[in-house]
Amino acid sequence: MTDPRPTVTVVLPVCNEQSVLPELFARLTALFDGELGCIWSAVLVDDGSRDRSAELIRAHVARDPRFRFVELSRNFGFQSALSAGIAAATGADAVVTMDADLQDPPELIPALVAAWRDGAEVVRAKRRSRQETGWRRAGFDLFHACFGKLIDYPVEPNTGTFGLLGHAAVEAFNQLPERHRFFPGLRAWIGFPAADVPYDRHERAAGHSQHTFGKLVSYAFDGLFSFSYLPLRLLTYTGCFVALSGFAVGVFFAVRRILGVETAATGFTTLVTLVLFLGGVQLIGIGVLGEYLGRIYDEVKQRPVYLVKPAARRPAK
């Protein structure tokens, strides 16, 4: 007889999280053992960890069959590992996506499932507060304040990886082929009825964040250049403004010369300033075009987003 309970799979990318994994396993196991009317499983994707993360995951998978392990051949990045986990969550009625560092509390998952059961195909965990301080907090606040106004597809502010995708949304997500992936933008692009569940983002359970400043900036660029034509439009607007300003200045000085108001040649400082300004605008334009062109180049190569390491062979008897 078929079990009528829905199947919910939790997908967690892991990279150098050996200090967090014991508590993560304990809290997920407590969730899975609860009477919540679901068939639970978890897919942990090791994204080229250099510590004992893969070893710890293998040991736990051997003890609890509700946990599965996907090991990538090298470090492909968080977004690629997340895509690998979603693709591996075959047969699930719903997939929960979250970080492994426990800043996203597993105890919120039942609320995500409840919103999905109420009819939402996409459920976003929306942060009411977060524990980061200093430049990281300022950067996150600036990103969320500006990003939604810059992209062509609306992304709910203060939402990230943590959330739930129903079966139809998972199938749609798995069809998206791009290499530079920005999960919140892709989740917004596929559409489907959505709901938000508020929560307070916690501090890391242990260790240090793997999201360095450079990775966060790259992540922001992926989101901007993958979902917005605004940088190209701004270049067009800037070019028109500079051209019109140059024409107006030329007419101004020509009229003054004709009327005899000014006969002396313009100063060297003015000429240098104009050359530097125009050169700067051109370099910015080349940089923006390079960002788009580089992404087109990556898409044309058609390389896979990730590669899974083959399972370890058993020694011959």
PDB file of C-alpha atoms in Angstrom:
ATOM      1  CA  MET A   1       0.000   0.000   0.000  1.00  0.00           C
ATOM      2  CA  THR A   2       1.344   3.425  -0.972  1.00  0.00           C
ATOM      3  CA  ASP A   3       2.252   5.715   1.916  1.00  0.00           C
ATOM      4  CA  PRO A   4      -0.007   8.810   1.651  1.00  0.00           C
ATOM      5  CA  ARG A   5       2.433  11.046   3.501  1.00  0.00           C
ATOM      6  CA  PRO A   6       4.341  13.603   1.370  1.00  0.00           C
ATOM      7  CA  THR A   7       8.066  13.175   0.862  1.00  0.00           C
ATOM      8  CA  VAL A   8      10.192  16.169   1.863  1.00  0.00           C
ATOM      9  CA  THR A   9      13.917  16.289   1.090  1.00  0.00           C
ATOM     10  CA  VAL A  10      16.301  18.795   2.690  1.00  0.00           C
ATOM     11  CA  VAL A  11      19.226  19.845   0.455  1.00  0.00           C
ATOM     12  CA  LEU A  12      22.373  21.201   2.130  1.00  0.00           C
ATOM     13  CA  PRO A  13      25.612  22.196   0.341  1.00  0.00           C
ATOM     14  CA  VAL A  14      28.609  21.585   2.588  1.00  0.00           C
ATOM     15  CA  CYS A  15      32.112  23.041   2.322  1.00  0.00           C
ATOM     16  CA  ASN A  16      34.583  22.763   5.220  1.00  0.00           C
ATOM     17  CA  GLU A  17      31.870  22.518   7.885  1.00  0.00           C
ATOM     18  CA  GLN A  18      33.252  19.743  10.095  1.00  0.00           C
ATOM     19  CA  SER A  19      32.741  21.852  13.227  1.00  0.00           C
ATOM     20  CA  VAL A  20      29.030  22.324  12.481  1.00  0.00           C
ATOM     21  CA  LEU A  21      28.061  18.889  11.171  1.00  0.00           C
ATOM     22  CA  PRO A  22      27.531  17.059  14.516  1.00  0.00           C
ATOM     23  CA  GLU A  23      24.967  19.628  15.672  1.00  0.00           C
ATOM     24  CA  LEU A  24      23.416  19.751  12.194  1.00  0.00           C
ATOM     25  CA  PHE A  25      22.920  15.977  12.200  1.00  0.00           C
ATOM     26  CA  ALA A  26      21.421  16.065  15.701  1.00  0.00           C
ATOM     27  CA  ARG A  27      18.923  18.821  14.909  1.00  0.00           C
ATOM     28  CA  LEU A  28      17.875  17.306  11.581  1.00  0.00           C
ATOM     29  CA  THR A  29      17.477  13.889  13.195  1.00  0.00           C
ATOM     30  CA  ALA A  30      15.265  15.392  15.902  1.00  0.00           C
ATOM     31  CA  LEU A  31      13.177  17.002  13.175  1.00  0.00           C
ATOM     32  CA  PHE A  32      12.906  13.783  11.176  1.00  0.00           C
ATOM     33  CA  ASP A  33      11.926  11.789  14.268  1.00  0.00           C
ATOM     34  CA  GLY A  34       9.072  14.173  15.049  1.00  0.00           C
ATOM     35  CA  GLU A  35       5.476  13.348  14.189  1.00  0.00           C
ATOM     36  CA  LEU A  36       5.001  15.855  11.390  1.00  0.00           C
ATOM     37  CA  GLY A  37       3.219  13.665   8.864  1.00  0.00           C
ATOM     38  CA  CYS A  38       6.059  13.621   6.310  1.00  0.00           C
ATOM     39  CA  ILE A  39       8.584  11.148   4.967  1.00  0.00           C
ATOM     40  CA  TRP A  40      11.888  12.929   5.520  1.00  0.00           C
ATOM     41  CA  SER A  41      15.264  12.666   3.844  1.00  0.00           C
ATOM     42  CA  ALA A  42      18.328  14.858   3.453  1.00  0.00           C
ATOM     43  CA  VAL A  43      20.858  15.256   0.647  1.00  0.00           C
ATOM     44  CA  LEU A  44      24.237  16.638   1.736  1.00  0.00           C
ATOM     45  CA  VAL A  45      26.470  17.813  -1.104  1.00  0.00           C
ATOM     46  CA  ASP A  46      30.167  18.073  -0.332  1.00  0.00           C
ATOM     47  CA  ASP A  47      31.603  20.899  -2.431  1.00  0.00           C
ATOM     48  CA  GLY A  48      35.261  19.916  -2.392  1.00  0.00           C
ATOM     49  CA  SER A  49      35.814  20.210   1.369  1.00  0.00           C
ATOM     50  CA  ARG A  50      39.425  20.122   2.543  1.00  0.00           C
ATOM     51  CA  ASP A  51      38.602  19.124   6.121  1.00  0.00           C
ATOM     52  CA  ARG A  52      36.849  16.012   7.496  1.00  0.00           C
ATOM     53  CA  SER A  53      33.373  17.021   6.295  1.00  0.00           C
ATOM     54  CA  ALA A  54      33.100  14.254   3.693  1.00  0.00           C
ATOM     55  CA  GLU A  55      34.289  11.657   6.201  1.00  0.00           C
ATOM     56  CA  LEU A  56      31.740  12.756   8.800  1.00  0.00           C
ATOM     57  CA  ILE A  57      28.920  12.737   6.261  1.00  0.00           C
ATOM     58  CA  ARG A  58      29.793   9.234   5.059  1.00  0.00           C
ATOM     59  CA  ALA A  59      29.803   7.947   8.620  1.00  0.00           C
ATOM     60  CA  HIS A  60      26.404   9.467   9.371  1.00  0.00           C
ATOM     61  CA  VAL A  61      24.891   8.228   6.110  1.00  0.00           C
ATOM     62  CA  ALA A  62      25.996   4.706   7.056  1.00  0.00           C
ATOM     63  CA  ARG A  63      24.118   5.032  10.374  1.00  0.00           C
ATOM     64  CA  ASP A  64      20.938   6.734   9.122  1.00  0.00           C
ATOM     65  CA  PRO A  65      19.562   5.830   5.660  1.00  0.00           C
ATOM     66  CA  ARG A  66      17.428   8.964   5.633  1.00  0.00           C
ATOM     67  CA  PHE A  67      20.609  10.895   4.828  1.00  0.00           C
ATOM     68  CA  ARG A  68      22.220  10.734   1.387  1.00  0.00           C
ATOM     69  CA  PHE A  69      25.632  11.938   0.240  1.00  0.00           C
ATOM     70  CA  VAL A  70      26.662  13.566  -3.036  1.00  0.00           C
ATOM     71  CA  GLU A  71      30.373  14.349  -3.389  1.00  0.00           C
ATOM     72  CA  LEU A  72      31.486  16.744  -6.109  1.00  0.00           C
ATOM     73  CA  SER A  73      34.802  16.168  -7.858  1.00  0.00           C
ATOM     74  CA  ARG A  74      36.128  19.554  -6.697  1.00  0.00           C
ATOM     75  CA  ASN A  75      34.914  22.877  -5.349  1.00  0.00           C
ATOM     76  CA  PHE A  76      32.395  24.252  -7.855  1.00  0.00           C
ATOM     77  CA  GLY A  77      30.863  26.872  -5.571  1.00  0.00           C
ATOM     78  CA  PHE A  78      27.799  27.043  -3.380  1.00  0.00           C
ATOM     79  CA  GLN A  79      25.318  27.625  -6.196  1.00  0.00           C
ATOM     80  CA  SER A  80      26.541  24.640  -8.198  1.00  0.00           C
ATOM     81  CA  ALA A  81      26.469  22.405  -5.115  1.00  0.00           C
ATOM     82  CA  LEU A  82      22.924  23.547  -4.406  1.00  0.00           C
ATOM     83  CA  SER A  83      21.894  22.681  -7.968  1.00  0.00           C
ATOM     84  CA  ALA A  84      23.504  19.244  -7.599  1.00  0.00           C
ATOM     85  CA  GLY A  85      21.512  18.596  -4.428  1.00  0.00           C
ATOM     86  CA  ILE A  86      18.214  19.685  -5.971  1.00  0.00           C
ATOM     87  CA  ALA A  87      18.864  17.452  -8.987  1.00  0.00           C
ATOM     88  CA  ALA A  88      19.624  14.528  -6.635  1.00  0.00           C
ATOM     89  CA  ALA A  89      16.379  14.980  -4.694  1.00  0.00           C
ATOM     90  CA  THR A  90      14.474  12.736  -7.087  1.00  0.00           C
ATOM     91  CA  GLY A  91      10.997  11.603  -6.141  1.00  0.00           C
ATOM     92  CA  ALA A  92      10.461  14.308  -3.515  1.00  0.00           C
ATOM     93  CA  ASP A  93       7.141  16.115  -3.299  1.00  0.00           C
ATOM     94  CA  ALA A  94       8.938  19.147  -1.876  1.00  0.00           C
ATOM     95  CA  VAL A  95      12.584  20.195  -1.508  1.00  0.00           C
ATOM     96  CA  VAL A  96      13.865  22.410   1.294  1.00  0.00           C
ATOM     97  CA  THR A  97      17.049  24.350   0.482  1.00  0.00           C
ATOM     98  CA  MET A  98      19.235  25.727   3.265  1.00  0.00           C
ATOM     99  CA  ASP A  99      22.811  26.426   4.391  1.00  0.00           C
ATOM    100  CA  ALA A 100      24.648  23.875   6.490  1.00  0.00           C
ATOM    101  CA  ASP A 101      26.065  26.403   8.971  1.00  0.00           C
ATOM    102  CA  LEU A 102      22.806  26.480  11.010  1.00  0.00           C
ATOM    103  CA  GLN A 103      22.256  30.182  10.519  1.00  0.00           C
ATOM    104  CA  ASP A 104      19.086  28.860   8.891  1.00  0.00           C
ATOM    105  CA  PRO A 105      17.337  26.982  11.751  1.00  0.00           C
ATOM    106  CA  PRO A 106      16.016  23.525  10.795  1.00  0.00           C
ATOM    107  CA  GLU A 107      13.211  24.054  13.310  1.00  0.00           C
ATOM    108  CA  LEU A 108      11.589  26.456  10.817  1.00  0.00           C
ATOM    109  CA  ILE A 109      11.163  23.709   8.213  1.00  0.00           C
ATOM    110  CA  PRO A 110       7.730  22.569   9.524  1.00  0.00           C
ATOM    111  CA  ALA A 111       6.441  26.131   8.981  1.00  0.00           C
ATOM    112  CA  LEU A 112       7.761  26.050   5.394  1.00  0.00           C
ATOM    113  CA  VAL A 113       6.027  22.710   4.831  1.00  0.00           C
ATOM    114  CA  ALA A 114       2.786  24.080   6.306  1.00  0.00           C
ATOM    115  CA  ALA A 115       2.853  27.041   3.874  1.00  0.00           C
ATOM    116  CA  TRP A 116       3.448  24.599   1.001  1.00  0.00           C
ATOM    117  CA  ARG A 117       0.525  22.452   2.103  1.00  0.00           C
ATOM    118  CA  ASP A 118      -1.629  25.591   2.111  1.00  0.00           C
ATOM    119  CA  GLY A 119      -1.036  25.954  -1.638  1.00  0.00           C
ATOM    120  CA  ALA A 120       2.266  27.799  -2.134  1.00  0.00           C
ATOM    121  CA  GLU A 121       4.583  26.121  -4.655  1.00  0.00           C
ATOM    122  CA  VAL A 122       7.488  28.377  -3.656  1.00  0.00           C
ATOM    123  CA  VAL A 123       8.008  29.224   0.021  1.00  0.00           C
ATOM    124  CA  ARG A 124      10.648  31.809   0.966  1.00  0.00           C
ATOM    125  CA  ALA A 125      12.102  32.156   4.454  1.00  0.00           C
ATOM    126  CA  LYS A 126      12.234  35.919   4.986  1.00  0.00           C
ATOM    127  CA  ARG A 127      14.682  37.323   7.523  1.00  0.00           C
ATOM    128  CA  ARG A 128      13.290  39.645  10.185  1.00  0.00           C
ATOM    129  CA  SER A 129      16.743  40.101  11.673  1.00  0.00           C
ATOM    130  CA  ARG A 130      20.269  38.800  11.248  1.00  0.00           C
ATOM    131  CA  GLN A 131      23.248  38.467  13.575  1.00  0.00           C
ATOM    132  CA  GLU A 132      26.040  39.712  11.290  1.00  0.00           C
ATOM    133  CA  THR A 133      27.781  42.941  12.280  1.00  0.00           C
ATOM    134  CA  GLY A 134      30.363  45.266  10.760  1.00  0.00           C
ATOM    135  CA  TRP A 135      31.075  45.405   7.060  1.00  0.00           C
ATOM    136  CA  ARG A 136      29.259  42.128   6.369  1.00  0.00           C
ATOM    137  CA  ARG A 137      26.029  43.496   7.852  1.00  0.00           C
ATOM    138  CA  ALA A 138      26.437  46.795   5.993  1.00  0.00           C
ATOM    139  CA  GLY A 139      27.103  44.963   2.729  1.00  0.00           C
ATOM    140  CA  PHE A 140      24.071  42.690   3.137  1.00  0.00           C
ATOM    141  CA  ASP A 141      21.805  45.628   3.988  1.00  0.00           C
ATOM    142  CA  LEU A 142      23.054  47.639   1.000  1.00  0.00           C
ATOM    143  CA  PHE A 143      22.632  44.662  -1.325  1.00  0.00           C
ATOM    144  CA  HIS A 144      19.064  43.926  -0.272  1.00  0.00           C
ATOM    145  CA  ALA A 145      18.132  47.621  -0.328  1.00  0.00           C
ATOM    146  CA  CYS A 146      19.372  48.160  -3.888  1.00  0.00           C
ATOM    147  CA  PHE A 147      19.210  44.817  -5.643  1.00  0.00           C
ATOM    148  CA  GLY A 148      15.443  44.605  -6.011  1.00  0.00           C
ATOM    149  CA  LYS A 149      15.416  47.997  -7.722  1.00  0.00           C
ATOM    150  CA  LEU A 150      18.137  47.094 -10.223  1.00  0.00           C
ATOM    151  CA  ILE A 151      17.002  43.753 -11.639  1.00  0.00           C
ATOM    152  CA  ASP A 152      14.264  43.081 -14.179  1.00  0.00           C
ATOM    153  CA  TYR A 153      12.600  40.306 -12.129  1.00  0.00           C
ATOM    154  CA  PRO A 154      11.304  41.099  -8.625  1.00  0.00           C
ATOM    155  CA  VAL A 155      13.184  39.280  -5.853  1.00  0.00           C
ATOM    156  CA  GLU A 156      11.751  39.529  -2.368  1.00  0.00           C
ATOM    157  CA  PRO A 157      14.239  41.455  -0.164  1.00  0.00           C
ATOM    158  CA  ASN A 158      15.862  39.747   2.826  1.00  0.00           C
ATOM    159  CA  THR A 159      15.402  36.294   1.329  1.00  0.00           C
ATOM    160  CA  GLY A 160      18.161  33.915   0.331  1.00  0.00           C
ATOM    161  CA  THR A 161      18.709  30.212  -0.121  1.00  0.00           C
ATOM    162  CA  PHE A 162      16.513  29.089   2.766  1.00  0.00           C
ATOM    163  CA  GLY A 163      13.080  28.055   1.532  1.00  0.00           C
ATOM    164  CA  LEU A 164      11.020  25.315  -0.080  1.00  0.00           C
ATOM    165  CA  LEU A 165      10.243  24.345  -3.662  1.00  0.00           C
ATOM    166  CA  GLY A 166       7.305  22.139  -4.573  1.00  0.00           C
ATOM    167  CA  HIS A 167       7.623  19.349  -7.109  1.00  0.00           C
ATOM    168  CA  ALA A 168       6.568  21.508 -10.081  1.00  0.00           C
ATOM    169  CA  ALA A 169       9.000  24.266  -9.060  1.00  0.00           C
ATOM    170  CA  VAL A 170      11.836  21.737  -8.707  1.00  0.00           C
ATOM    171  CA  GLU A 171      11.175  20.372 -12.192  1.00  0.00           C
ATOM    172  CA  ALA A 172      11.186  23.913 -13.605  1.00  0.00           C
ATOM    173  CA  PHE A 173      14.402  24.797 -11.736  1.00  0.00           C
ATOM    174  CA  ASN A 174      16.190  21.696 -13.030  1.00  0.00           C
ATOM    175  CA  GLN A 175      15.476  22.812 -16.603  1.00  0.00           C
ATOM    176  CA  LEU A 176      17.441  26.055 -16.183  1.00  0.00           C
ATOM    177  CA  PRO A 177      20.832  25.578 -17.893  1.00  0.00           C
ATOM    178  CA  GLU A 178      22.861  28.689 -17.027  1.00  0.00           C
ATOM    179  CA  ARG A 179      26.313  28.390 -15.458  1.00  0.00           C
ATOM    180  CA  HIS A 180      26.364  31.619 -13.422  1.00  0.00           C
ATOM    181  CA  ARG A 181      23.540  30.793 -11.039  1.00  0.00           C
ATOM    182  CA  PHE A 182      21.836  33.125  -8.589  1.00  0.00           C
ATOM    183  CA  PHE A 183      19.303  31.008  -6.711  1.00  0.00           C
ATOM    184  CA  PRO A 184      16.940  33.744  -5.406  1.00  0.00           C
ATOM    185  CA  GLY A 185      16.704  35.220  -8.915  1.00  0.00           C
ATOM    186  CA  LEU A 186      16.092  31.843 -10.554  1.00  0.00           C
ATOM    187  CA  ARG A 187      13.466  31.046  -7.925  1.00  0.00           C
ATOM    188  CA  ALA A 188      11.703  34.318  -8.696  1.00  0.00           C
ATOM    189  CA  TRP A 189      11.994  33.823 -12.458  1.00  0.00           C
ATOM    190  CA  ILE A 190      10.199  30.463 -12.534  1.00  0.00           C
ATOM    191  CA  GLY A 191       7.106  32.032 -11.002  1.00  0.00           C
ATOM    192  CA  PHE A 192       4.461  29.813  -9.302  1.00  0.00           C
ATOM    193  CA  PRO A 193       2.375  30.832  -6.260  1.00  0.00           C
ATOM    194  CA  ALA A 194       4.702  31.985  -3.481  1.00  0.00           C
ATOM    195  CA  ALA A 195       4.508  32.606   0.252  1.00  0.00           C
ATOM    196  CA  ASP A 196       6.865  34.035   2.870  1.00  0.00           C
ATOM    197  CA  VAL A 197       7.644  32.677   6.330  1.00  0.00           C
ATOM    198  CA  PRO A 198       9.434  35.186   8.618  1.00  0.00           C
ATOM    199  CA  TYR A 199      12.297  34.108  10.865  1.00  0.00           C
ATOM    200  CA  ASP A 200      15.329  35.436  12.705  1.00  0.00           C
ATOM    201  CA  ARG A 201      18.647  34.438  11.176  1.00  0.00           C
ATOM    202  CA  HIS A 202      21.006  32.930  13.750  1.00  0.00           C
ATOM    203  CA  GLU A 203      24.747  33.102  14.232  1.00  0.00           C
ATOM    204  CA  ARG A 204      26.905  30.284  12.925  1.00  0.00           C
ATOM    205  CA  ALA A 205      26.863  27.277  15.233  1.00  0.00           C
ATOM    206  CA  ALA A 206      30.672  27.027  15.018  1.00  0.00           C
ATOM    207  CA  GLY A 207      33.615  27.810  12.764  1.00  0.00           C
ATOM    208  CA  HIS A 208      33.982  30.610  10.271  1.00  0.00           C
ATOM    209  CA  SER A 209      31.915  31.576   7.256  1.00  0.00           C
ATOM    210  CA  GLN A 210      33.067  30.185   3.907  1.00  0.00           C
ATOM    211  CA  HIS A 211      31.517  33.167   2.107  1.00  0.00           C
ATOM    212  CA  THR A 212      34.473  35.534   1.812  1.00  0.00           C
ATOM    213  CA  PHE A 213      34.147  39.157   0.718  1.00  0.00           C
ATOM    214  CA  GLY A 214      35.313  38.282  -2.800  1.00  0.00           C
ATOM    215  CA  LYS A 215      32.775  35.458  -3.084  1.00  0.00           C
ATOM    216  CA  LEU A 216      29.961  37.722  -1.886  1.00  0.00           C
ATOM    217  CA  VAL A 217      30.890  40.403  -4.422  1.00  0.00           C
ATOM    218  CA  SER A 218      31.024  37.792  -7.195  1.00  0.00           C
ATOM    219  CA  TYR A 219      27.646  36.469  -6.057  1.00  0.00           C
ATOM    220  CA  ALA A 220      26.170  39.980  -6.219  1.00  0.00           C
ATOM    221  CA  PHE A 221      27.594  40.474  -9.730  1.00  0.00           C
ATOM    222  CA  ASP A 222      26.096  37.160 -10.851  1.00  0.00           C
ATOM    223  CA  GLY A 223      22.713  38.309  -9.625  1.00  0.00           C
ATOM    224  CA  LEU A 224      22.964  41.722 -11.256  1.00  0.00           C
ATOM    225  CA  PHE A 225      24.375  40.728 -14.643  1.00  0.00           C
ATOM    226  CA  SER A 226      22.222  37.592 -14.917  1.00  0.00           C
ATOM    227  CA  PHE A 227      18.914  39.330 -14.244  1.00  0.00           C
ATOM    228  CA  SER A 228      19.300  42.934 -15.339  1.00  0.00           C
ATOM    229  CA  TYR A 229      20.086  44.938 -18.472  1.00  0.00           C
ATOM    230  CA  LEU A 230      20.339  48.109 -16.389  1.00  0.00           C
ATOM    231  CA  PRO A 231      24.180  48.380 -16.571  1.00  0.00           C
ATOM    232  CA  LEU A 232      23.952  48.390 -20.381  1.00  0.00           C
ATOM    233  CA  ARG A 233      21.141  50.920 -20.301  1.00  0.00           C
ATOM    234  CA  LEU A 234      23.139  53.140 -17.954  1.00  0.00           C
ATOM    235  CA  LEU A 235      26.029  53.079 -20.400  1.00  0.00           C
ATOM    236  CA  THR A 236      23.676  54.209 -23.165  1.00  0.00           C
ATOM    237  CA  TYR A 237      22.279  56.986 -20.986  1.00  0.00           C
ATOM    238  CA  THR A 238      25.782  58.054 -19.928  1.00  0.00           C
ATOM    239  CA  GLY A 239      26.965  58.100 -23.534  1.00  0.00           C
ATOM    240  CA  CYS A 240      24.015  60.251 -24.574  1.00  0.00           C
ATOM    241  CA  PHE A 241      24.598  62.611 -21.658  1.00  0.00           C
ATOM    242  CA  VAL A 242      28.329  62.968 -22.384  1.00  0.00           C
ATOM    243  CA  ALA A 243      27.691  63.496 -26.094  1.00  0.00           C
ATOM    244  CA  LEU A 244      25.036  66.151 -25.474  1.00  0.00           C
ATOM    245  CA  SER A 245      27.180  67.831 -22.836  1.00  0.00           C
ATOM    246  CA  GLY A 246      30.165  67.894 -25.203  1.00  0.00           C
ATOM    247  CA  PHE A 247      28.036  69.327 -27.990  1.00  0.00           C
ATOM    248  CA  ALA A 248      26.626  72.006 -25.656  1.00  0.00           C
ATOM    249  CA  VAL A 249      30.090  72.976 -24.423  1.00  0.00           C
ATOM    250  CA  GLY A 250      31.373  73.147 -28.011  1.00  0.00           C
ATOM    251  CA  VAL A 251      28.492  75.403 -29.076  1.00  0.00           C
ATOM    252  CA  PHE A 252      29.039  77.563 -25.987  1.00  0.00           C
ATOM    253  CA  PHE A 253      32.706  78.209 -26.746  1.00  0.00           C
ATOM    254  CA  ALA A 254      32.049  78.650 -30.480  1.00  0.00           C
ATOM    255  CA  VAL A 255      29.447  81.339 -29.776  1.00  0.00           C
ATOM    256  CA  ARG A 256      31.770  83.094 -27.346  1.00  0.00           C
ATOM    257  CA  ARG A 257      34.547  83.063 -29.952  1.00  0.00           C
ATOM    258  CA  ILE A 258      32.219  84.409 -32.674  1.00  0.00           C
ATOM    259  CA  LEU A 259      30.960  87.188 -30.435  1.00  0.00           C
ATOM    260  CA  GLY A 260      34.503  88.073 -29.429  1.00  0.00           C
ATOM    261  CA  VAL A 261      33.769  87.503 -25.767  1.00  0.00           C
ATOM    262  CA  GLU A 262      36.769  85.211 -25.425  1.00  0.00           C
ATOM    263  CA  THR A 263      39.670  84.904 -27.813  1.00  0.00           C
ATOM    264  CA  ALA A 264      42.241  83.105 -25.674  1.00  0.00           C
ATOM    265  CA  ALA A 265      42.699  79.353 -25.990  1.00  0.00           C
ATOM    266  CA  THR A 266      41.157  77.158 -23.331  1.00  0.00           C
ATOM    267  CA  GLY A 267      43.386  75.947 -20.521  1.00  0.00           C
ATOM    268  CA  PHE A 268      45.329  72.712 -20.307  1.00  0.00           C
ATOM    269  CA  THR A 269      43.499  71.665 -17.105  1.00  0.00           C
ATOM    270  CA  THR A 270      40.115  71.685 -18.851  1.00  0.00           C
ATOM    271  CA  LEU A 271      41.434  69.524 -21.675  1.00  0.00           C
ATOM    272  CA  VAL A 272      43.018  66.988 -19.298  1.00  0.00           C
ATOM    273  CA  THR A 273      39.847  66.809 -17.202  1.00  0.00           C
ATOM    274  CA  LEU A 274      37.674  66.092 -20.242  1.00  0.00           C
ATOM    275  CA  VAL A 275      40.068  63.439 -21.558  1.00  0.00           C
ATOM    276  CA  LEU A 276      40.238  61.673 -18.180  1.00  0.00           C
ATOM    277  CA  PHE A 277      36.468  61.805 -17.768  1.00  0.00           C
ATOM    278  CA  LEU A 278      35.776  60.386 -21.216  1.00  0.00           C
ATOM    279  CA  GLY A 279      38.507  57.769 -20.779  1.00  0.00           C
ATOM    280  CA  GLY A 280      37.005  56.691 -17.463  1.00  0.00           C
ATOM    281  CA  VAL A 281      33.537  56.377 -18.981  1.00  0.00           C
ATOM    282  CA  GLN A 282      34.937  54.274 -21.827  1.00  0.00           C
ATOM    283  CA  LEU A 283      36.828  51.954 -19.448  1.00  0.00           C
ATOM    284  CA  ILE A 284      33.721  51.468 -17.314  1.00  0.00           C
ATOM    285  CA  GLY A 285      31.776  50.677 -20.472  1.00  0.00           C
ATOM    286  CA  ILE A 286      34.370  48.138 -21.584  1.00  0.00           C
ATOM    287  CA  GLY A 287      34.274  46.533 -18.124  1.00  0.00           C
ATOM    288  CA  VAL A 288      30.493  46.183 -18.130  1.00  0.00           C
ATOM    289  CA  LEU A 289      30.523  44.750 -21.640  1.00  0.00           C
ATOM    290  CA  GLY A 290      33.268  42.365 -20.528  1.00  0.00           C
ATOM    291  CA  GLU A 291      31.106  41.080 -17.653  1.00  0.00           C
ATOM    292  CA  TYR A 292      28.269  40.245 -20.036  1.00  0.00           C
ATOM    293  CA  LEU A 293      30.620  38.872 -22.694  1.00  0.00           C
ATOM    294  CA  GLY A 294      32.398  36.638 -20.173  1.00  0.00           C
ATOM    295  CA  ARG A 295      29.089  35.135 -19.107  1.00  0.00           C
ATOM    296  CA  ILE A 296      28.103  34.560 -22.724  1.00  0.00           C
ATOM    297  CA  TYR A 297      31.458  32.824 -23.270  1.00  0.00           C
ATOM    298  CA  ASP A 298      30.834  30.505 -20.306  1.00  0.00           C
ATOM    299  CA  GLU A 299      27.354  29.639 -21.586  1.00  0.00           C
ATOM    300  CA  VAL A 300      28.616  28.912 -25.120  1.00  0.00           C
ATOM    301  CA  LYS A 301      31.212  26.430 -23.818  1.00  0.00           C
ATOM    302  CA  GLN A 302      28.351  24.314 -22.414  1.00  0.00           C
ATOM    303  CA  ARG A 303      30.435  22.866 -19.608  1.00  0.00           C
ATOM    304  CA  PRO A 304      28.447  21.139 -16.844  1.00  0.00           C
ATOM    305  CA  VAL A 305      27.600  23.168 -13.760  1.00  0.00           C
ATOM    306  CA  TYR A 306      29.154  20.470 -11.547  1.00  0.00           C
ATOM    307  CA  LEU A 307      30.695  16.991 -11.679  1.00  0.00           C
ATOM    308  CA  VAL A 308      29.951  14.265  -9.133  1.00  0.00           C
ATOM    309  CA  LYS A 309      32.832  12.170  -7.853  1.00  0.00           C
ATOM    310  CA  PRO A 310      32.333   8.434  -8.516  1.00  0.00           C
ATOM    311  CA  ALA A 311      31.505   6.310  -5.493  1.00  0.00           C
ATOM    312  CA  ALA A 312      34.530   4.701  -3.871  1.00  0.00           C
ATOM    313  CA  ARG A 313      35.155   1.232  -5.211  1.00  0.00           C
ATOM    314  CA  ARG A 314      35.078  -1.649  -2.806  1.00  0.00           C
ATOM    315  CA  PRO A 315      38.354  -3.546  -2.515  1.00  0.00           C
ATOM    316  CA  ALA A 316      38.424  -6.855  -4.357  1.00  0.00           C
ATOM    317  CA  LYS A 317      38.187  -9.931  -2.164  1.00  0.00           C
TER     318      LYS A 317
END
